[in-house]
Coordinates of N, CA and C in Angstrom, one line a residue:
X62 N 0.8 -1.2 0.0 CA 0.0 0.0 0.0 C 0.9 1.2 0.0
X63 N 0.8 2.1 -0.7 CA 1.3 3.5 -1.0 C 0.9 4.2 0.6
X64 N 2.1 5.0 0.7 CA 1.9 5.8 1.5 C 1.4 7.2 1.2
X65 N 0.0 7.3 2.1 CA -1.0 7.9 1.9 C -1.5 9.5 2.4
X66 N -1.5 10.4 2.0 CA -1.5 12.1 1.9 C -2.4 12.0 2.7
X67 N -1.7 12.7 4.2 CA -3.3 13.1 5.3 C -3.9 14.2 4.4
X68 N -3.8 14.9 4.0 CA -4.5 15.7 3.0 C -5.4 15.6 2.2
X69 N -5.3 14.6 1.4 CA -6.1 14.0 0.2 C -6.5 13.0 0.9
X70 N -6.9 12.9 2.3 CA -7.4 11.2 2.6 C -8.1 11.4 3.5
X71 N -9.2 10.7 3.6 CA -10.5 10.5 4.9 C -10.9 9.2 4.9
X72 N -10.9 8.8 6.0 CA -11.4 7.8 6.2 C -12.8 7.5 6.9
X73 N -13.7 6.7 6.8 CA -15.0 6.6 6.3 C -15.3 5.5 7.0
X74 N -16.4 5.4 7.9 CA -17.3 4.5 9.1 C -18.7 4.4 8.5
X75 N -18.7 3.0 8.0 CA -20.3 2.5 7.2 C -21.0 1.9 8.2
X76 N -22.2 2.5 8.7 CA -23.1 1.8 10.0 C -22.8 1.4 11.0
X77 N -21.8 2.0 11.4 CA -21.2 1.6 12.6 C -21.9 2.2 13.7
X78 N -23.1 2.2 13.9 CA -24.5 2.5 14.6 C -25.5 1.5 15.8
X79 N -25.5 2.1 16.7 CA -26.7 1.2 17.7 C -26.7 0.1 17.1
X80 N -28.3 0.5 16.3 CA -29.1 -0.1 15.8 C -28.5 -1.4 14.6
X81 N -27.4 -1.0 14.8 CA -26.5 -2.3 13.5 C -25.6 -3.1 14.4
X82 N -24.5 -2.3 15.0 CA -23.4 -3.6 15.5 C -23.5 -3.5 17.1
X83 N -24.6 -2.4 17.3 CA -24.9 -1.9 19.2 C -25.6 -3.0 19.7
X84 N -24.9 -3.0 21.3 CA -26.2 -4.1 22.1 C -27.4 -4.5 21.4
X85 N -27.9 -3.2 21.3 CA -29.4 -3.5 21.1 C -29.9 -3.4 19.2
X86 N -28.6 -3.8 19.4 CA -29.2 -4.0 17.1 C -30.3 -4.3 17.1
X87 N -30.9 -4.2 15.5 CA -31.7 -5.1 14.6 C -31.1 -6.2 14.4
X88 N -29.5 -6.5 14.2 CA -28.9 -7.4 13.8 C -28.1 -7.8 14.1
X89 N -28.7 -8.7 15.1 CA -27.9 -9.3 16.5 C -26.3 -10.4 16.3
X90 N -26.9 -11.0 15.0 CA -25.5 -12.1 14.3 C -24.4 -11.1 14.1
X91 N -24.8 -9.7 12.8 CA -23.8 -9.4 12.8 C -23.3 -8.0 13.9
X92 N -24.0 -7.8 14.9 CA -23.4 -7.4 15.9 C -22.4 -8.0 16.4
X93 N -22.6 -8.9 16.9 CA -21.8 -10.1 17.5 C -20.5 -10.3 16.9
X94 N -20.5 -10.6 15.4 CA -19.4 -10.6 15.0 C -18.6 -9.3 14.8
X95 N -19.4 -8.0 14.9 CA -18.4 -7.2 14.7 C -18.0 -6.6 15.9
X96 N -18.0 -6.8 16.9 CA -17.8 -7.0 18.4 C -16.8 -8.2 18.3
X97 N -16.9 -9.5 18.2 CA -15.9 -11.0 18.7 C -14.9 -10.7 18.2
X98 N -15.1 -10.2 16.7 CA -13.9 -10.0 16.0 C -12.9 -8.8 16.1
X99 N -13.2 -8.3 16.7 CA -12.8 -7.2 17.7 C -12.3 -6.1 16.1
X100 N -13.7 -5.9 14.9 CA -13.6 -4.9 14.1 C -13.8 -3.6 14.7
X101 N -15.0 -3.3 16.0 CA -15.1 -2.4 16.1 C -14.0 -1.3 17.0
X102 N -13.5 -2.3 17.9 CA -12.1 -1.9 18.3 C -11.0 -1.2 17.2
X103 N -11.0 -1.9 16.5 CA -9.8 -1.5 15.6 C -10.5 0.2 14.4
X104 N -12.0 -0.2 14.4 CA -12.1 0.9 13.3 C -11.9 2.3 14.3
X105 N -12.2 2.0 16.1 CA -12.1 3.0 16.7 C -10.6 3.7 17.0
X106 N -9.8 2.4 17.2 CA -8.2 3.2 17.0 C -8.2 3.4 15.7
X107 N -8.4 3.4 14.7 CA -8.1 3.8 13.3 C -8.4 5.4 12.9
X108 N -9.7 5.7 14.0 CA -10.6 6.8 13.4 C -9.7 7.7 14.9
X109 N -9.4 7.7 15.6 CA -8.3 8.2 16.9 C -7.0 8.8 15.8
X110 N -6.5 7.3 15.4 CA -5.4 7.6 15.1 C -5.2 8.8 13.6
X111 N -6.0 8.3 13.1 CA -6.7 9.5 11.8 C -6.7 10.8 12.1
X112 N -7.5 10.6 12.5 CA -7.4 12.8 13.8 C -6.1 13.0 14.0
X113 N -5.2 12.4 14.4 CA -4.2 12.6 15.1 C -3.2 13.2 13.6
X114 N -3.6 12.3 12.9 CA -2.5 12.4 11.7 C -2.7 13.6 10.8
X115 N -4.0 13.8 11.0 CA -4.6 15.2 9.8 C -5.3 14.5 9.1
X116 N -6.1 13.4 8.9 CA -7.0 12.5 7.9 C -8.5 13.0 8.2
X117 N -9.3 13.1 7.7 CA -10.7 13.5 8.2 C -10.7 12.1 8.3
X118 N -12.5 12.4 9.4 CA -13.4 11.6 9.3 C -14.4 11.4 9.4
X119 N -15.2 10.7 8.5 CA -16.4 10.7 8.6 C -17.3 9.3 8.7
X120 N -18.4 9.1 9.2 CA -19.4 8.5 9.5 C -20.8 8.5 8.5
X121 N -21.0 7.6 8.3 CA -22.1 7.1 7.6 C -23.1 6.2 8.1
X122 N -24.1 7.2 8.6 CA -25.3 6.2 8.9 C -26.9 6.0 8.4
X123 N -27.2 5.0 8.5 CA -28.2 4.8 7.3 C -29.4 5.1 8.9
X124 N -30.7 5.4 8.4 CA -31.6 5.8 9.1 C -33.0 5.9 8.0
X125 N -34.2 5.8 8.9 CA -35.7 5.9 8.4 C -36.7 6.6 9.0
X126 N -37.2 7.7 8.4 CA -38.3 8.5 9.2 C -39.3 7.7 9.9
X127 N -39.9 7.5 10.8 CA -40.7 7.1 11.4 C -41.8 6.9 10.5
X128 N -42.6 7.8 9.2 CA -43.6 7.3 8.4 C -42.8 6.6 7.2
X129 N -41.6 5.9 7.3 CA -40.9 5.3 6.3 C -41.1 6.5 4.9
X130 N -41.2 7.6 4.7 CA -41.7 8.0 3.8 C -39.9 8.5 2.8
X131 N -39.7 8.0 1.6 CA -38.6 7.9 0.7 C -37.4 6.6 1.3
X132 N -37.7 6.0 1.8 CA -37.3 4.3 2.0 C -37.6 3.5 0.6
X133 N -36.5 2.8 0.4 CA -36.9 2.0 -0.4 C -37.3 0.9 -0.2
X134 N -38.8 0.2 -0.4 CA -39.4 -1.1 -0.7 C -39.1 -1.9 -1.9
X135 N -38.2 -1.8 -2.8 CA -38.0 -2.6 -3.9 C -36.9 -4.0 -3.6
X136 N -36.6 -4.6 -2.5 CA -36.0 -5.0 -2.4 C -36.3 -6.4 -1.0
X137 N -36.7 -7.4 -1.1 CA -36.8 -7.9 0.6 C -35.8 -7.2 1.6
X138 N -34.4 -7.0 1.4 CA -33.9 -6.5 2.8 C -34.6 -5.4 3.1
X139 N -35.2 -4.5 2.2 CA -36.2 -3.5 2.6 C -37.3 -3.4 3.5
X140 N -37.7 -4.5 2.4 CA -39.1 -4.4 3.7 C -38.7 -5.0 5.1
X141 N -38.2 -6.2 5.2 CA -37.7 -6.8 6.3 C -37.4 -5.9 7.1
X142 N -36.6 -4.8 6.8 CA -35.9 -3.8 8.0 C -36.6 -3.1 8.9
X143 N -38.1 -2.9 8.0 CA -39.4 -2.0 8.3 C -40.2 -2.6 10.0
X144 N -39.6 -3.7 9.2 CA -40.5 -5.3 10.8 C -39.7 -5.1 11.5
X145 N -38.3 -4.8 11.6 CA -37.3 -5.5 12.5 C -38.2 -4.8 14.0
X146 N -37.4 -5.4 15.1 CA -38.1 -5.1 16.3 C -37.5 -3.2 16.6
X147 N -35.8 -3.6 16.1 CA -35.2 -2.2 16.4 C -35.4 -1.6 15.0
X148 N -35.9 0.1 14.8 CA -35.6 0.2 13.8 C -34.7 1.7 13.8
X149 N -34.4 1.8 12.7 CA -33.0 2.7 12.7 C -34.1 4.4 12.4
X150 N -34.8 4.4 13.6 CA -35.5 5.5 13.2 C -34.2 7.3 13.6
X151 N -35.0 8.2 12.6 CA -34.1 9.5 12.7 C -34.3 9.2 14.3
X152 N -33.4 10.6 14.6 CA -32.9 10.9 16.1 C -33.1 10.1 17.4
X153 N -32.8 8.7 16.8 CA -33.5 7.8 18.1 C -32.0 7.0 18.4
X154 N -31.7 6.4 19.3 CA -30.2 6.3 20.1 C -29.8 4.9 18.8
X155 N -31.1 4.3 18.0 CA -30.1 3.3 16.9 C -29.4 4.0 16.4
X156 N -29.3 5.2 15.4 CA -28.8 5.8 14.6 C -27.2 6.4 15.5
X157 N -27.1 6.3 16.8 CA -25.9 6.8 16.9 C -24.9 6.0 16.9
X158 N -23.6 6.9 16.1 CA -22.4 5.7 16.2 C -22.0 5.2 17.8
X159 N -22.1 4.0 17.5 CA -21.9 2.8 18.9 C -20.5 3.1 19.1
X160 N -20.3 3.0 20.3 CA -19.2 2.7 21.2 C -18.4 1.5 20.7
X161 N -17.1 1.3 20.6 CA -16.1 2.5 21.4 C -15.8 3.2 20.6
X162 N -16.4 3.4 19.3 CA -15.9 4.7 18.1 C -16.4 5.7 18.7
X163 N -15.3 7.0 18.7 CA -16.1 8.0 19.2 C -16.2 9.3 18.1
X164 N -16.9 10.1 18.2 CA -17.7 11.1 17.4 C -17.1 12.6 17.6
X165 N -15.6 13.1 17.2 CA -15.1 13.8 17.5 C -16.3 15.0 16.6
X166 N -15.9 16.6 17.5 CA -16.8 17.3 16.7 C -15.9 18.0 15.4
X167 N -14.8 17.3 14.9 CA -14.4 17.5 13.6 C -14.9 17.4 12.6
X168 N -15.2 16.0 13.4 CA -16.3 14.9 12.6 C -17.2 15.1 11.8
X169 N -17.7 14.4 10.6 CA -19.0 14.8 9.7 C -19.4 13.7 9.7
X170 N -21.0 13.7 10.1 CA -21.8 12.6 9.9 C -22.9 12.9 8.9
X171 N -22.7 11.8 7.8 CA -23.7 11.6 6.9 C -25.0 10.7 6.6
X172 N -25.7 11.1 6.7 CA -27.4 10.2 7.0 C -27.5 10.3 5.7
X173 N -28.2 8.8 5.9 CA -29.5 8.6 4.1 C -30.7 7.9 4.7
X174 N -31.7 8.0 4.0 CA -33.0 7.8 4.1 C -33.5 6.1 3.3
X175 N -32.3 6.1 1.9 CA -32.7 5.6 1.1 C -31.6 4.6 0.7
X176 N -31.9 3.6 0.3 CA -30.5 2.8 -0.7 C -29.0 2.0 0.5
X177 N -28.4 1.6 -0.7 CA -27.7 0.8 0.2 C -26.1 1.1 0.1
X178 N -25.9 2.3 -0.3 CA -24.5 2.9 -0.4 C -24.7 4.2 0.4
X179 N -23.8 4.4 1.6 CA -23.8 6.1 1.7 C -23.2 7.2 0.6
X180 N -22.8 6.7 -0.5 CA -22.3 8.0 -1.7 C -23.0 7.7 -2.8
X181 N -24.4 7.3 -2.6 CA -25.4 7.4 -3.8 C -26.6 8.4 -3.1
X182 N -26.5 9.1 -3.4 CA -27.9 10.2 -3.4 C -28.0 10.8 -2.1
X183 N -26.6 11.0 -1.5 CA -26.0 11.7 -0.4 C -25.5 12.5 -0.3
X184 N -24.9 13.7 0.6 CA -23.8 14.9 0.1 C -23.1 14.3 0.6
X185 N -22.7 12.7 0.7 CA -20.7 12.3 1.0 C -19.8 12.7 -0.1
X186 N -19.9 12.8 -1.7 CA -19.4 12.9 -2.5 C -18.8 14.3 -2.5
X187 N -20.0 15.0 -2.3 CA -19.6 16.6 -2.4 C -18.7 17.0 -1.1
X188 N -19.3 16.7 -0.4 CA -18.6 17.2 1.4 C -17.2 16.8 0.7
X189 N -16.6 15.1 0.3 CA -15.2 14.6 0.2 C -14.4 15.6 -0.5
X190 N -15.7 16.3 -2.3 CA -14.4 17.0 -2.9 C -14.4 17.9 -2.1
X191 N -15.1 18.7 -1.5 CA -15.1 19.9 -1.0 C -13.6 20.0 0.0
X192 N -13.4 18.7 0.4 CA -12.2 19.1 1.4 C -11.0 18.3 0.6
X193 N -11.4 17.9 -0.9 CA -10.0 17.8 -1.4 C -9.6 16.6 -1.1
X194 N -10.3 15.6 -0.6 CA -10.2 14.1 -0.8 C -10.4 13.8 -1.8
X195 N -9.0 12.5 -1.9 CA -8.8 11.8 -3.2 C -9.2 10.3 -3.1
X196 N -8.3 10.2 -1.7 CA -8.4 8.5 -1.0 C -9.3 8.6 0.3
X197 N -10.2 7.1 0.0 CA -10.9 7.3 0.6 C -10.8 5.9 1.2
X198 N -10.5 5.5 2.7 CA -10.7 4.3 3.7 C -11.8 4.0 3.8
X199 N -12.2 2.7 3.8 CA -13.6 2.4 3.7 C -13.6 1.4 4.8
X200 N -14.5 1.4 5.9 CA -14.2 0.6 7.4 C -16.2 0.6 7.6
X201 N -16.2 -0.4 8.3 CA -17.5 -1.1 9.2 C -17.9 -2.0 8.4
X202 N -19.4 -1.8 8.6 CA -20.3 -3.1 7.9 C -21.4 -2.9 6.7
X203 N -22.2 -3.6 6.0 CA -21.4 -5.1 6.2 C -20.7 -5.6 4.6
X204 N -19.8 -6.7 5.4 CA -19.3 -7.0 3.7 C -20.0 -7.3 2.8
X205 N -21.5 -7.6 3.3 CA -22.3 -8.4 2.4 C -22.6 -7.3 1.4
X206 N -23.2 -6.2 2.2 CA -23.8 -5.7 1.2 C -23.2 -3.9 1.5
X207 N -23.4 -3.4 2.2 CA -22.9 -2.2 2.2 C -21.8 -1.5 1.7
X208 N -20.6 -2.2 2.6 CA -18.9 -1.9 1.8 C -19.0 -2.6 0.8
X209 N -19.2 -3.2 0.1 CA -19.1 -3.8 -1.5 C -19.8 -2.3 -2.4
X210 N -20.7 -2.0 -1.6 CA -21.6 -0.8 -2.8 C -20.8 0.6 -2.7
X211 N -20.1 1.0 -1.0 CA -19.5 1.9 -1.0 C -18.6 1.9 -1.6
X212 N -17.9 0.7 -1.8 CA -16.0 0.7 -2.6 C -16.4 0.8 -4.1
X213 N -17.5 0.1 -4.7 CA -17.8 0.5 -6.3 C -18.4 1.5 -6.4
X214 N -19.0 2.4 -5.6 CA -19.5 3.6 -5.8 C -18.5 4.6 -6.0
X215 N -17.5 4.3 -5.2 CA -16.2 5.3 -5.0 C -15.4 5.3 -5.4
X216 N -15.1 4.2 -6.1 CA -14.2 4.0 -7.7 C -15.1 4.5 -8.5
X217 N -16.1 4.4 -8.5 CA -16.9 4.6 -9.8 C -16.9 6.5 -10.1
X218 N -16.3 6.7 -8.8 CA -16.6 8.5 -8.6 C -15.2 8.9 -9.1
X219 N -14.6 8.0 -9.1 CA -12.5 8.4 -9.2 C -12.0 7.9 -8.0
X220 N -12.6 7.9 -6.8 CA -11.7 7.8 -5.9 C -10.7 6.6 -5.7
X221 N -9.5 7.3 -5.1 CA -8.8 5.7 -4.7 C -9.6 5.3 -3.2
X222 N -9.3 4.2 -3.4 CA -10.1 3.2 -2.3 C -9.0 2.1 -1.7
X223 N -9.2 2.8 0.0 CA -8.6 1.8 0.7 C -9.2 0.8 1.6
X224 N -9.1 -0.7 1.7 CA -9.8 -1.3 2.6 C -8.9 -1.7 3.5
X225 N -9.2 -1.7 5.0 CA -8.3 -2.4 5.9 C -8.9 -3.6 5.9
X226 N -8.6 -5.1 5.7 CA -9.8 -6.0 5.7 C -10.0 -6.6 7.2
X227 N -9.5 -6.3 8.3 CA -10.1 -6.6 9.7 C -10.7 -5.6 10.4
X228 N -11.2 -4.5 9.7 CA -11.8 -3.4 9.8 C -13.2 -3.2 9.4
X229 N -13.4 -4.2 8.5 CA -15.1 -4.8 7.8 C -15.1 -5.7 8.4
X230 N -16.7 -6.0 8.5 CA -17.3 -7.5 8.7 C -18.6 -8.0 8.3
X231 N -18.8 -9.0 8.3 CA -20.2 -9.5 7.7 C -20.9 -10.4 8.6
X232 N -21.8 -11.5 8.1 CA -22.0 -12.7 8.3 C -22.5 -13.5 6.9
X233 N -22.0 -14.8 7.2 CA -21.2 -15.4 8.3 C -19.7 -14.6 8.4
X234 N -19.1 -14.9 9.2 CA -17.5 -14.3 9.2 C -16.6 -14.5 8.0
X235 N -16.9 -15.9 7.2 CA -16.3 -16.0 6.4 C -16.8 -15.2 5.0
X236 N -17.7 -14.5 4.8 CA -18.1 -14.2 3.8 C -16.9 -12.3 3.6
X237 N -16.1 -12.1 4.5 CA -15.9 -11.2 5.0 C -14.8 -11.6 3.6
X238 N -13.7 -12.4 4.0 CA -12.6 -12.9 3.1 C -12.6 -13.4 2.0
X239 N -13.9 -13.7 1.7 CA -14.6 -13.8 0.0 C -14.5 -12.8 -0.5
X240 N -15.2 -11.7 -0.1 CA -15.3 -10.6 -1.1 C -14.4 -9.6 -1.2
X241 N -13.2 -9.9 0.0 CA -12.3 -9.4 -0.3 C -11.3 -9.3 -1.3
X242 N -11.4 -11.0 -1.5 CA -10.3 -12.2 -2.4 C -10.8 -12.1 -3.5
X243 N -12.1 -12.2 -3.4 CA -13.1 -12.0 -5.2 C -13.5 -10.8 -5.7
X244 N -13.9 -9.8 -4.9 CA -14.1 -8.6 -5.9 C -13.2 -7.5 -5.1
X245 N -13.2 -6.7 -4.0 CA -12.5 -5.8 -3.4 C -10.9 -5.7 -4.0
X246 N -10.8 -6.6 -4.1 CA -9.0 -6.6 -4.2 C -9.0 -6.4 -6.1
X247 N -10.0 -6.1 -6.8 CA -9.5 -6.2 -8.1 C -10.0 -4.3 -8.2
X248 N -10.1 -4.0 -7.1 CA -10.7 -2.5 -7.4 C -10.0 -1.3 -6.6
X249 N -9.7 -1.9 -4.9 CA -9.1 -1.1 -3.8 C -8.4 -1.9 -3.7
X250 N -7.1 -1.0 -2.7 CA -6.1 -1.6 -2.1 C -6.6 -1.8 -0.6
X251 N -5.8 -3.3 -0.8 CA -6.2 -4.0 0.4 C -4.8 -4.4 1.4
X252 N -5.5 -3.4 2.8 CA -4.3 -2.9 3.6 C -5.1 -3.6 5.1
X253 N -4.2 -3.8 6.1 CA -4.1 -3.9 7.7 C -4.8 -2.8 8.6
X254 N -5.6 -3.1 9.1 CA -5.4 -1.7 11.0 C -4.1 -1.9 11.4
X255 N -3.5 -2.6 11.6 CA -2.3 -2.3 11.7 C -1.2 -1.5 10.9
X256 N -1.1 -1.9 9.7 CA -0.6 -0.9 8.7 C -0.8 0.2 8.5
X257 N -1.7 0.8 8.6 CA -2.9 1.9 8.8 C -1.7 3.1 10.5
X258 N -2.4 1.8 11.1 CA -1.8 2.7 12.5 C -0.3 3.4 12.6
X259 N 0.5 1.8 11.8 CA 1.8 2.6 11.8 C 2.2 4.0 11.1
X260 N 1.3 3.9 10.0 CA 1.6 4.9 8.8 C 1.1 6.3 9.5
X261 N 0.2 6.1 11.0 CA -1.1 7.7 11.4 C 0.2 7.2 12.5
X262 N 1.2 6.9 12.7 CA 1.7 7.2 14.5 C 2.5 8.3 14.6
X263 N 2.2 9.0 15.7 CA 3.1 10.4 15.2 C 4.4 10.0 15.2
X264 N 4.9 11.0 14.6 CA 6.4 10.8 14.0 C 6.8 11.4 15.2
X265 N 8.6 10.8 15.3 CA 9.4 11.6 17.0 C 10.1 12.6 15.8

């Protein structure tokens, strides 16, 4: 992996929210796993260590007005999400980024209503050029479906695209290392939290 311009680089937190990998999810499997596998630990030193270096960061969380109204239904995971017990309604404690990532007020958090990428029909695109991001870290959940849409969305925009791959997670766990091996790796560079860290440690 190229060493990477705090300047031209932000790094990017997909659902990393209550209501997703928090105690009290909608989706308790892949909570669990992004908790065991101790992703959300690492995405939180990563987003620490980012601040520290001059990298922005930002957060991405998906959310639904209480009358579902611009939600997409075209889809079963759609409707499904509508039933779940927890749902990711606006200003309600699902929608906040969970613990132990914390929410510096440097920070930019970007909400969508609709779809399954945060840089389709969002201002993440604009906010990124606006501060002169080129490379863009892509970290949380899930591999199944989220980070797969954000990393082709963001090549599809120009961006370079970096994945740490113990930084995502899915279910099952192994689906994490598939789509890394099969599609991710033919589009982003595929890098460590640890790599990551050494590259953000301050210099003596």
């Amino acid at each position: 992996m190229p060493e990477l311009d705090p300047v031209t680089t932000a790094l990017l937190t997909v659902e990393c929210q209550n209501g997703v990998v928090g105690e009290e999810s909608a989706l308790p499997e892949l909570a669990k796993e992004a908790r065991d596998s101790g992703m959300l630990d690492r995405v939180a030193a990563l987003c620490e260590a980012a601040r520290g270096a001059g990298v922005r960061v930002l957060h991405a969380v998906a959310e639904r007005r209480p009358d579902g109204l611009g939600a997409n239904t075209n889809a079963r995971l759609f409707r499904a999400a509508g039933k779940l017990p927890v749902r990711q309604l606006t200003g309600s404690p699902a929608v906040r980024v969970a613990d132990p990532i914390r929410v510096d007020e440097r920070d930019l958090v970007v909400r969508r209503l609709h779809g399954l990428s945060p840089m389709a029909g969002t201002d993440l695109d604009a906010l990124l050029r606006n501060l002169g991001v080129r490379t863009l870290v892509v970290t949380g959940v899930s591999s199944n479906i989220a980070i797969p849409n954000t990393v082709f969305d963001a090549v599809n925009l120009g961006y370079q695209v970096v994945v740490p791959s113990d930084a995502v997670a899915g279910v099952p766990a192994s689906v994490t290392a598939e789509v890394i091996r099969n599609s991710l790796v033919l589009v982003a560079a595929i890098t460590t939290t640890e790599a990551l860290l050494e590259q953000w440690a301050p210099r003596a």
